[in-house]
Each structure stands twice: as structure tokens, then as C-alpha cells.
mmCIF file of C-alpha atoms in Angstrom:
data_model
loop_
_atom_site.group_PDB
_atom_site.id
_atom_site.type_symbol
_atom_site.label_atom_id
_atom_site.label_comp_id
_atom_site.label_asym_id
_atom_site.label_seq_id
_atom_site.Cartn_x
_atom_site.Cartn_y
_atom_site.Cartn_z
ATOM 1 C CA MET A 1 -58.637 28.672 -55.230
ATOM 2 C CA GLU A 2 -56.061 28.563 -52.427
ATOM 3 C CA THR A 3 -54.386 31.841 -51.515
ATOM 4 C CA PHE A 4 -50.953 32.804 -50.258
ATOM 5 C CA ASP A 5 -50.124 34.984 -47.268
ATOM 6 C CA ASP A 6 -49.141 38.567 -48.122
ATOM 7 C CA SER A 7 -45.640 38.006 -46.762
ATOM 8 C CA THR A 8 -45.293 34.987 -49.048
ATOM 9 C CA LEU A 9 -46.335 37.100 -52.031
ATOM 10 C CA GLU A 10 -43.698 39.643 -51.050
ATOM 11 C CA GLU A 11 -41.010 36.946 -51.114
ATOM 12 C CA ILE A 12 -42.294 35.552 -54.421
ATOM 13 C CA ALA A 13 -42.089 39.049 -55.885
ATOM 14 C CA ALA A 14 -38.445 39.272 -54.818
ATOM 15 C CA ILE A 15 -37.680 35.988 -56.584
ATOM 16 C CA ILE A 16 -39.405 37.162 -59.766
ATOM 17 C CA CYS A 17 -37.359 40.367 -59.768
ATOM 18 C CA GLY A 18 -34.234 38.330 -59.081
ATOM 19 C CA ASP A 19 -32.370 40.904 -57.030
ATOM 20 C CA GLU A 20 -30.943 38.304 -54.638
ATOM 21 C CA PRO A 21 -27.473 36.844 -55.348
ATOM 22 C CA LYS A 22 -27.282 33.987 -57.890
ATOM 23 C CA MET A 23 -30.897 34.433 -59.023
ATOM 24 C CA LYS A 24 -32.088 35.341 -62.512
ATOM 25 C CA ARG A 25 -32.619 39.095 -62.608
ATOM 26 C CA ARG A 26 -35.497 40.417 -64.716
ATOM 27 C CA ALA A 27 -35.461 43.962 -66.015
ATOM 28 C CA GLY A 28 -38.661 46.001 -65.940
ATOM 29 C CA TRP A 29 -39.557 45.192 -69.540
ATOM 30 C CA GLU A 30 -39.195 41.451 -68.814
ATOM 31 C CA LEU A 31 -41.680 41.323 -65.925
ATOM 32 C CA ALA A 32 -44.897 41.428 -67.944
ATOM 33 C CA GLN A 33 -43.427 38.846 -70.335
ATOM 34 C CA PHE A 34 -42.792 36.532 -67.373
ATOM 35 C CA PHE A 35 -46.404 36.800 -66.185
ATOM 36 C CA ARG A 36 -47.626 36.062 -69.692
ATOM 37 C CA ARG A 37 -45.417 32.970 -69.916
ATOM 38 C CA ALA A 38 -46.997 31.894 -66.631
ATOM 39 C CA GLY A 39 -50.392 31.942 -68.351
ATOM 40 C CA TRP A 40 -51.765 35.291 -67.174
ATOM 41 C CA GLU A 41 -53.929 37.292 -69.572
ATOM 42 C CA ASP A 42 -54.249 41.068 -70.044
ATOM 43 C CA VAL A 43 -50.977 41.835 -68.278
ATOM 44 C CA PRO A 44 -49.993 45.519 -68.567
ATOM 45 C CA ASP A 45 -46.414 46.499 -69.274
ATOM 46 C CA HIS A 46 -44.281 47.626 -66.361
ATOM 47 C CA ASP A 47 -45.089 51.283 -65.615
ATOM 48 C CA GLY A 48 -41.591 52.320 -64.561
ATOM 49 C CA SER A 49 -42.256 52.166 -60.826
ATOM 50 C CA PRO A 50 -39.913 50.162 -58.538
ATOM 51 C CA ARG A 51 -39.938 46.612 -59.894
ATOM 52 C CA HIS A 52 -40.477 44.776 -56.615
ATOM 53 C CA GLN A 53 -43.367 47.049 -55.655
ATOM 54 C CA TRP A 54 -45.002 46.649 -59.078
ATOM 55 C CA VAL A 55 -44.691 42.853 -59.056
ATOM 56 C CA GLN A 56 -46.009 42.525 -55.510
ATOM 57 C CA GLU A 57 -49.000 44.719 -56.314
ATOM 58 C CA MET A 58 -49.733 42.619 -59.387
ATOM 59 C CA LEU A 59 -49.651 39.421 -57.309
ATOM 60 C CA CYS A 60 -51.894 40.860 -54.580
ATOM 61 C CA GLU A 61 -54.411 42.324 -57.029
ATOM 62 C CA ARG A 62 -54.658 39.170 -59.120
ATOM 63 C CA GLN A 63 -55.039 36.995 -56.035
ATOM 64 C CA GLU A 64 -57.717 39.267 -54.595
ATOM 65 C CA ASP A 65 -59.887 39.419 -57.709
ATOM 66 C CA ALA A 66 -59.055 35.854 -58.817
ATOM 67 C CA SER A 67 -58.104 37.107 -62.285
ATOM 68 C CA GLY A 68 -54.687 35.491 -62.110
ATOM 69 C CA ASN A 69 -53.700 32.212 -60.537
ATOM 70 C CA VAL A 70 -50.652 32.876 -58.357
ATOM 71 C CA GLU A 71 -49.891 29.169 -58.418
ATOM 72 C CA ARG A 72 -49.151 29.506 -62.128
ATOM 73 C CA VAL A 73 -46.491 32.076 -61.299
ATOM 74 C CA VAL A 74 -44.938 29.801 -58.688
ATOM 75 C CA LEU A 75 -44.872 26.888 -61.131
ATOM 76 C CA ARG A 76 -43.301 29.046 -63.837
ATOM 77 C CA LEU A 77 -40.550 30.058 -61.407
ATOM 78 C CA ALA A 78 -39.870 26.349 -60.833
ATOM 79 C CA ASP A 79 -39.993 25.463 -64.539
ATOM 80 C CA ARG A 80 -36.566 24.677 -66.038
ATOM 81 C CA ARG A 81 -37.711 26.088 -69.368
ATOM 82 C CA GLU A 82 -37.630 29.529 -67.762
ATOM 83 C CA TYR A 83 -33.841 29.280 -67.352
ATOM 84 C CA GLN A 84 -32.565 27.355 -70.395
ATOM 85 C CA GLN A 85 -28.740 27.536 -70.069
ATOM 86 C CA GLN A 86 -28.882 29.223 -66.651
ATOM 87 C CA LEU A 87 -29.098 26.103 -64.490
ATOM 88 C CA SER A 88 -27.189 27.610 -61.558
ATOM 89 C CA GLU A 89 -29.804 30.372 -61.360
ATOM 90 C CA TYR A 90 -32.562 27.764 -61.514
ATOM 91 C CA ASP A 91 -31.026 25.900 -58.561
ATOM 92 C CA ALA A 92 -30.869 29.087 -56.462
ATOM 93 C CA VAL A 93 -34.476 29.998 -57.270
ATOM 94 C CA LEU A 94 -35.821 26.523 -56.505
ATOM 95 C CA LEU A 95 -33.990 26.354 -53.167
ATOM 96 C CA ARG A 96 -35.391 29.716 -52.057
ATOM 97 C CA LEU A 97 -38.850 28.911 -53.408
ATOM 98 C CA GLN A 98 -39.027 25.673 -51.420
ATOM 99 C CA GLU A 99 -38.054 27.548 -48.250
ATOM 100 C CA ILE A 100 -40.865 30.051 -48.762
ATOM 101 C CA LEU A 101 -43.497 27.478 -49.685
ATOM 102 C CA GLN A 102 -42.643 25.390 -46.635
ATOM 103 C CA LEU A 103 -44.302 28.054 -44.467
ATOM 104 C CA GLU A 104 -47.463 27.550 -46.542
ATOM 105 C CA CYS A 105 -47.253 23.760 -46.036
ATOM 106 C CA ARG A 106 -46.595 23.354 -49.749
ATOM 107 C CA ARG A 107 -43.667 22.356 -51.901
ATOM 108 C CA ILE A 108 -42.645 21.847 -55.506
ATOM 109 C CA GLU A 109 -42.456 18.310 -56.862
ATOM 110 C CA TYR A 110 -41.778 17.129 -60.409
ATOM 111 C CA ARG A 111 -43.863 14.752 -62.470
ATOM 112 C CA LYS A 112 -42.680 13.822 -65.939
ATOM 113 C CA GLY A 113 -40.182 16.669 -65.707
ATOM 114 C CA LEU A 114 -42.762 19.379 -65.009
ATOM 115 C CA PRO A 115 -43.275 21.134 -61.658
ATOM 116 C CA CYS A 116 -46.439 20.760 -59.625
ATOM 117 C CA LEU A 117 -47.462 22.346 -56.339
ATOM 118 C CA VAL A 118 -48.476 19.930 -53.586
ATOM 119 C CA THR A 119 -49.570 20.287 -49.976
ATOM 120 C CA TYR A 120 -47.982 18.275 -47.204
ATOM 121 C CA ASP A 121 -47.973 17.750 -43.466
ATOM 122 C CA PRO A 122 -44.974 19.671 -42.035
ATOM 123 C CA ASP A 123 -44.672 17.056 -39.282
ATOM 124 C CA THR A 124 -44.104 14.322 -41.884
ATOM 125 C CA PRO A 125 -40.727 14.252 -43.649
ATOM 126 C CA PRO A 126 -41.146 14.756 -47.411
ATOM 127 C CA PRO A 127 -40.422 11.761 -49.631
ATOM 128 C CA ALA A 128 -37.076 11.657 -51.373
ATOM 129 C CA GLN A 129 -37.243 13.259 -54.793
ATOM 130 C CA ARG A 130 -35.593 11.790 -57.845
ATOM 131 C CA VAL A 131 -32.447 13.591 -58.944
ATOM 132 C CA GLU A 132 -33.456 15.267 -62.196
ATOM 133 C CA LEU A 133 -31.338 15.279 -65.349
ATOM 134 C CA LYS A 134 -30.220 18.874 -65.890
ATOM 135 C CA VAL A 135 -28.036 18.427 -68.976
ATOM 136 C CA ALA A 136 -28.292 17.232 -72.543
ATOM 137 C CA ILE A 137 -26.619 13.956 -73.496
ATOM 138 C CA SER A 138 -24.468 15.921 -75.952
ATOM 139 C CA ASP A 139 -22.999 17.767 -72.947
ATOM 140 C CA VAL A 140 -21.601 14.448 -71.745
ATOM 141 C CA VAL A 141 -20.943 12.415 -74.894
ATOM 142 C CA SER A 142 -19.092 14.051 -77.783
ATOM 143 C CA ASP A 143 -19.568 11.190 -80.266
ATOM 144 C CA PRO A 144 -22.889 11.956 -82.050
ATOM 145 C CA ASP A 145 -23.614 8.298 -82.811
ATOM 146 C CA LEU A 146 -22.964 7.250 -79.227
ATOM 147 C CA ALA A 147 -25.015 10.196 -77.929
ATOM 148 C CA ARG A 148 -27.969 9.014 -80.005
ATOM 149 C CA ALA A 149 -27.556 5.479 -78.672
ATOM 150 C CA VAL A 150 -27.432 6.741 -75.078
ATOM 151 C CA GLN A 151 -30.546 8.846 -75.598
ATOM 152 C CA LEU A 152 -32.293 5.811 -77.087
ATOM 153 C CA ARG A 153 -31.417 3.775 -73.990
ATOM 154 C CA LEU A 154 -32.854 6.520 -71.791
ATOM 155 C CA ASP A 155 -36.053 6.590 -73.811
ATOM 156 C CA GLU A 156 -36.391 2.808 -73.734
ATOM 157 C CA ALA A 157 -35.760 2.739 -69.989
ATOM 158 C CA HIS A 158 -38.610 5.245 -69.580
ATOM 159 C CA ILE A 159 -40.879 2.950 -71.590
ATOM 160 C CA CYS A 160 -39.874 -0.058 -69.476
ATOM 161 C CA GLN A 161 -40.570 1.707 -66.197
ATOM 162 C CA LYS A 162 -43.860 3.160 -67.426
ATOM 163 C CA ASN A 163 -45.061 -0.324 -68.312
ATOM 164 C CA GLY A 164 -43.888 -2.056 -65.147
ATOM 165 C CA ALA A 165 -40.806 -3.752 -66.642
ATOM 166 C CA TYR A 166 -38.630 -2.593 -63.757
ATOM 167 C CA THR A 167 -35.846 -5.171 -64.096
ATOM 168 C CA SER A 168 -35.510 -4.286 -67.776
ATOM 169 C CA ALA A 169 -35.355 -0.577 -66.892
ATOM 170 C CA VAL A 170 -32.588 -1.211 -64.351
ATOM 171 C CA ILE A 171 -30.575 -3.323 -66.801
ATOM 172 C CA MET A 172 -30.971 -0.626 -69.471
ATOM 173 C CA LEU A 173 -29.802 2.085 -67.072
ATOM 174 C CA GLY A 174 -26.848 -0.004 -65.925
ATOM 175 C CA SER A 175 -25.649 -0.591 -69.478
ATOM 176 C CA LEU A 176 -26.099 3.102 -70.250
ATOM 177 C CA LEU A 177 -24.006 4.047 -67.234
ATOM 178 C CA GLU A 178 -21.249 1.671 -68.261
ATOM 179 C CA GLY A 179 -21.194 2.973 -71.840
ATOM 180 C CA VAL A 180 -20.971 6.612 -70.755
ATOM 181 C CA LEU A 181 -18.143 5.875 -68.294
ATOM 182 C CA VAL A 182 -16.208 3.909 -70.921
ATOM 183 C CA HIS A 183 -16.507 6.853 -73.302
ATOM 184 C CA ALA A 184 -15.330 9.290 -70.625
ATOM 185 C CA ALA A 185 -12.327 7.093 -69.829
ATOM 186 C CA GLU A 186 -11.391 6.908 -73.503
ATOM 187 C CA VAL A 187 -11.598 10.598 -74.410
ATOM 188 C CA ARG A 188 -10.841 12.541 -71.228
ATOM 189 C CA THR A 189 -7.469 13.524 -69.846
ATOM 190 C CA ALA A 190 -7.026 11.566 -66.617
ATOM 191 C CA THR A 191 -4.599 11.965 -63.728
ATOM 192 C CA ALA A 192 -5.014 8.310 -62.744
ATOM 193 C CA GLN A 193 -4.863 5.518 -65.303
ATOM 194 C CA LEU A 194 -6.780 2.309 -65.837
ATOM 195 C CA ARG A 195 -4.938 -1.023 -65.707
ATOM 196 C CA ARG A 196 -6.532 -2.191 -68.963
ATOM 197 C CA PRO A 197 -8.384 -0.613 -71.926
ATOM 198 C CA ALA A 198 -11.616 1.086 -70.880
ATOM 199 C CA GLY A 199 -13.713 -1.277 -72.985
ATOM 200 C CA ASP A 200 -12.290 -4.245 -71.078
ATOM 201 C CA THR A 201 -12.735 -2.672 -67.636
ATOM 202 C CA ARG A 202 -15.465 -3.750 -65.234
ATOM 203 C CA LEU A 203 -18.151 -1.262 -64.247
ATOM 204 C CA GLN A 204 -16.969 -1.231 -60.634
ATOM 205 C CA GLU A 205 -13.499 -0.073 -61.708
ATOM 206 C CA LEU A 206 -14.922 2.492 -64.122
ATOM 207 C CA ILE A 207 -16.989 4.021 -61.328
ATOM 208 C CA GLN A 208 -13.949 4.252 -59.054
ATOM 209 C CA PHE A 209 -11.843 5.613 -61.920
ATOM 210 C CA ALA A 210 -14.356 8.398 -62.634
ATOM 211 C CA HIS A 211 -14.461 9.344 -58.957
ATOM 212 C CA THR A 212 -10.671 9.247 -58.537
ATOM 213 C CA ASN A 213 -10.292 11.659 -61.449
ATOM 214 C CA GLY A 214 -12.910 14.012 -59.992
ATOM 215 C CA TRP A 215 -15.478 13.459 -62.751
ATOM 216 C CA ILE A 216 -18.243 12.316 -60.388
ATOM 217 C CA ASP A 217 -18.907 13.180 -56.751
ATOM 218 C CA GLN A 218 -18.828 10.779 -53.822
ATOM 219 C CA ASP A 219 -22.617 10.480 -53.629
ATOM 220 C CA ALA A 220 -22.812 9.589 -57.321
ATOM 221 C CA LYS A 221 -20.057 7.012 -56.844
ATOM 222 C CA MET A 222 -21.815 5.312 -53.925
ATOM 223 C CA ALA A 223 -25.140 5.272 -55.753
ATOM 224 C CA SER A 224 -23.445 3.895 -58.881
ATOM 225 C CA ASP A 225 -22.034 1.002 -56.898
ATOM 226 C CA LEU A 226 -25.574 0.194 -55.794
ATOM 227 C CA LEU A 227 -26.860 0.450 -59.363
ATOM 228 C CA ARG A 228 -24.131 -1.960 -60.426
ATOM 229 C CA THR A 229 -25.475 -4.470 -57.894
ATOM 230 C CA TYR A 230 -28.998 -4.106 -59.228
ATOM 231 C CA ARG A 231 -27.752 -4.329 -62.815
ATOM 232 C CA ASN A 232 -26.304 -7.742 -62.000
ATOM 233 C CA LEU A 233 -29.855 -8.986 -61.464
ATOM 234 C CA VAL A 234 -29.832 -9.502 -65.229
ATOM 235 C CA HIS A 235 -28.713 -12.983 -64.211
ATOM 236 C CA PRO A 236 -31.728 -14.935 -62.857
ATOM 237 C CA LEU A 237 -29.512 -16.879 -60.471
ATOM 238 C CA ALA A 238 -28.237 -13.629 -58.992
ATOM 239 C CA GLU A 239 -31.823 -12.489 -58.504
ATOM 240 C CA LYS A 240 -32.644 -15.818 -56.829
ATOM 241 C CA ARG A 241 -29.690 -15.511 -54.435
ATOM 242 C CA ALA A 242 -30.547 -11.895 -53.634
ATOM 243 C CA LYS A 243 -34.186 -12.829 -52.975
ATOM 244 C CA HIS A 244 -35.128 -9.499 -54.460
ATOM 245 C CA SER A 245 -36.769 -8.418 -57.690
ATOM 246 C CA ALA A 246 -36.592 -4.886 -59.023
ATOM 247 C CA ASP A 247 -39.724 -2.839 -58.343
ATOM 248 C CA PHE A 248 -40.739 0.762 -59.007
ATOM 249 C CA ASP A 249 -38.654 2.125 -56.121
ATOM 250 C CA THR A 250 -35.607 0.176 -57.302
ATOM 251 C CA ALA A 251 -35.879 1.595 -60.797
ATOM 252 C CA ASP A 252 -36.560 5.094 -59.469
ATOM 253 C CA LEU A 253 -33.402 4.925 -57.371
ATOM 254 C CA CYS A 254 -31.434 3.857 -60.435
ATOM 255 C CA TRP A 255 -32.837 6.787 -62.396
ATOM 256 C CA SER A 256 -31.555 9.186 -59.735
ATOM 257 C CA THR A 257 -28.153 7.530 -59.932
ATOM 258 C CA VAL A 258 -27.829 7.798 -63.710
ATOM 259 C CA ASN A 259 -29.070 11.385 -63.686
ATOM 260 C CA ALA A 260 -26.600 12.318 -60.940
ATOM 261 C CA VAL A 261 -23.693 10.755 -62.845
ATOM 262 C CA LEU A 262 -24.643 12.490 -66.094
ATOM 263 C CA ASN A 263 -24.984 15.823 -64.268
ATOM 264 C CA ASP A 264 -21.575 15.368 -62.627
ATOM 265 C CA LEU A 265 -19.886 14.323 -65.872
ATOM 266 C CA ALA A 266 -21.240 17.393 -67.631
ATOM 267 C CA ALA A 267 -20.171 19.697 -64.787
ATOM 268 C CA SER A 268 -16.636 18.272 -64.752
ATOM 269 C CA ASN A 269 -16.289 18.203 -68.520
ATOM 270 C CA ALA A 270 -12.899 19.609 -69.479
ATOM 271 C CA PRO A 271 -12.453 21.542 -72.760
ATOM 272 C CA ASP A 272 -10.642 18.580 -74.280
ATOM 273 C CA GLY A 273 -12.923 16.050 -72.581
ATOM 274 C CA CYS A 274 -16.017 14.270 -73.762
#
């Protein structure tokens, strides 16, 4: 079992306590519950001593006698399920956690939505990570029937990618993106206006429209324009002219784009919006 430096354990203890700005703060009675959720057994309740000291001692003792896997604690800190509706606190914790782990030549990556701890060469730049979906479809789409259809497209796109049908996954994601942007244009209050009904508007114009109204950020807009290009590969002649077929990396890039747009749309959702 790999171990962490004592100074690293001290920093991990601070994150667990959550006394730094923007982080989830855990009261004394919550600390033992956190360790239990991380998979530790026979965890005593907090004894009333200073929280940070108690947590750090627990980490050091469990690492020394191998009765508790500290990696489980790290992974629980990086697990979105630990934060539920507190996504801003999750972001702050993950950022700080990655900074600490970097000194141990480790980092958090996500596989199938769950965190895992990996080692890496600090002299080699880490691979780009997919932007993860941090919101529910219902946070973006108010129409329950449409929300179900969008979720179905997401699920089917997952199936396509898992089975190597990358072009199909890209086409599915492109149509999903278009449908969500049409819905936003139809139900949100906009400062700029479309030249024609949203349902008759091309995806390129919908992307620009969403950005102009501040619903999606510049990076999401640029990535969406690229996804639109890949989506056009639905036409075999377009694929022939491009001399490019969608592969795993293409589909993975499109996933990041859709997730980024959905995250932005949820964040910019006005009370009377979608």
C-alpha cells in the first residue's frame, strides 16, 4: 500500500475539516461519518478535541497500522456524491486536492463518473480530461417530455461510444445540442433576437445566439462550433471531403463540448428561463 507524506496528510486533514474559504465545512460530529462513507471501519466518534488535529491523527494512525486506506479518503473527497447540491464547494476541494497530490506525483482522474487515483510523471503534461456534466438535465430543460428525450439521447450516445460507433455518438450529441439550444431560445428571455423561429434556425446561429445572450461561455461556443462540424459528418460525402472519420478522441471531445454547454446553460438559467 502506497503511503503519503506527513505534510500531505496535514493538508488532506485541512480539506476534510473544510476550514478554508469555499470548501465544505464539516462539524465535529460529521467527521466520523465522513470516514465511514469513505469505507473505513471501526471509526470512533470525534472526541471533542480540535478537529484538524483529530483528523490528522486519524489519518497518520490508520496509515501507519494499515487499518485504513488513506486513498479511500482522498477518493471520497473527490467524489461528487459527497457534495450533492454543493457543486461550488466540490470544485474548490478538487482544485486544492489536485495541487496537493501533484507533490506526490499523483492526481485524480474520472472513469465512468467515479474518481480514481493515478500516478504520473511530473515531467510529462497530463492528458486533457473530459469536462464532466455537473447538472441534471432538468436543470437545463423545463419541459419534462423534452428532458426525457434529451436524457435518452445522452444514454444512447454512451452506448454508441462504448461499442465503437463513434460517428453515431457524435451525430447523437450534435442533435442533442441543437435540441437543447432551440428549447433555450424558445423559453428564455433574450436581449438579442433571432431572425427566424428557433426551430428553423441553423445550429451555427443558435450557438452564436446563446453566446451573445450570455448563456454559454466563449470556450463552450468555440467547442460547439467544432462539434457542429463533426456533426455534419452525418453526410457520407462530407466525411469523404474531410478525409476524416470520427474516432474515440473525436467523440470524447464532443462529450466535453456537450457537457460544457449543459453546465453553462444551467449556471445561466434565469428564474423565468428553461
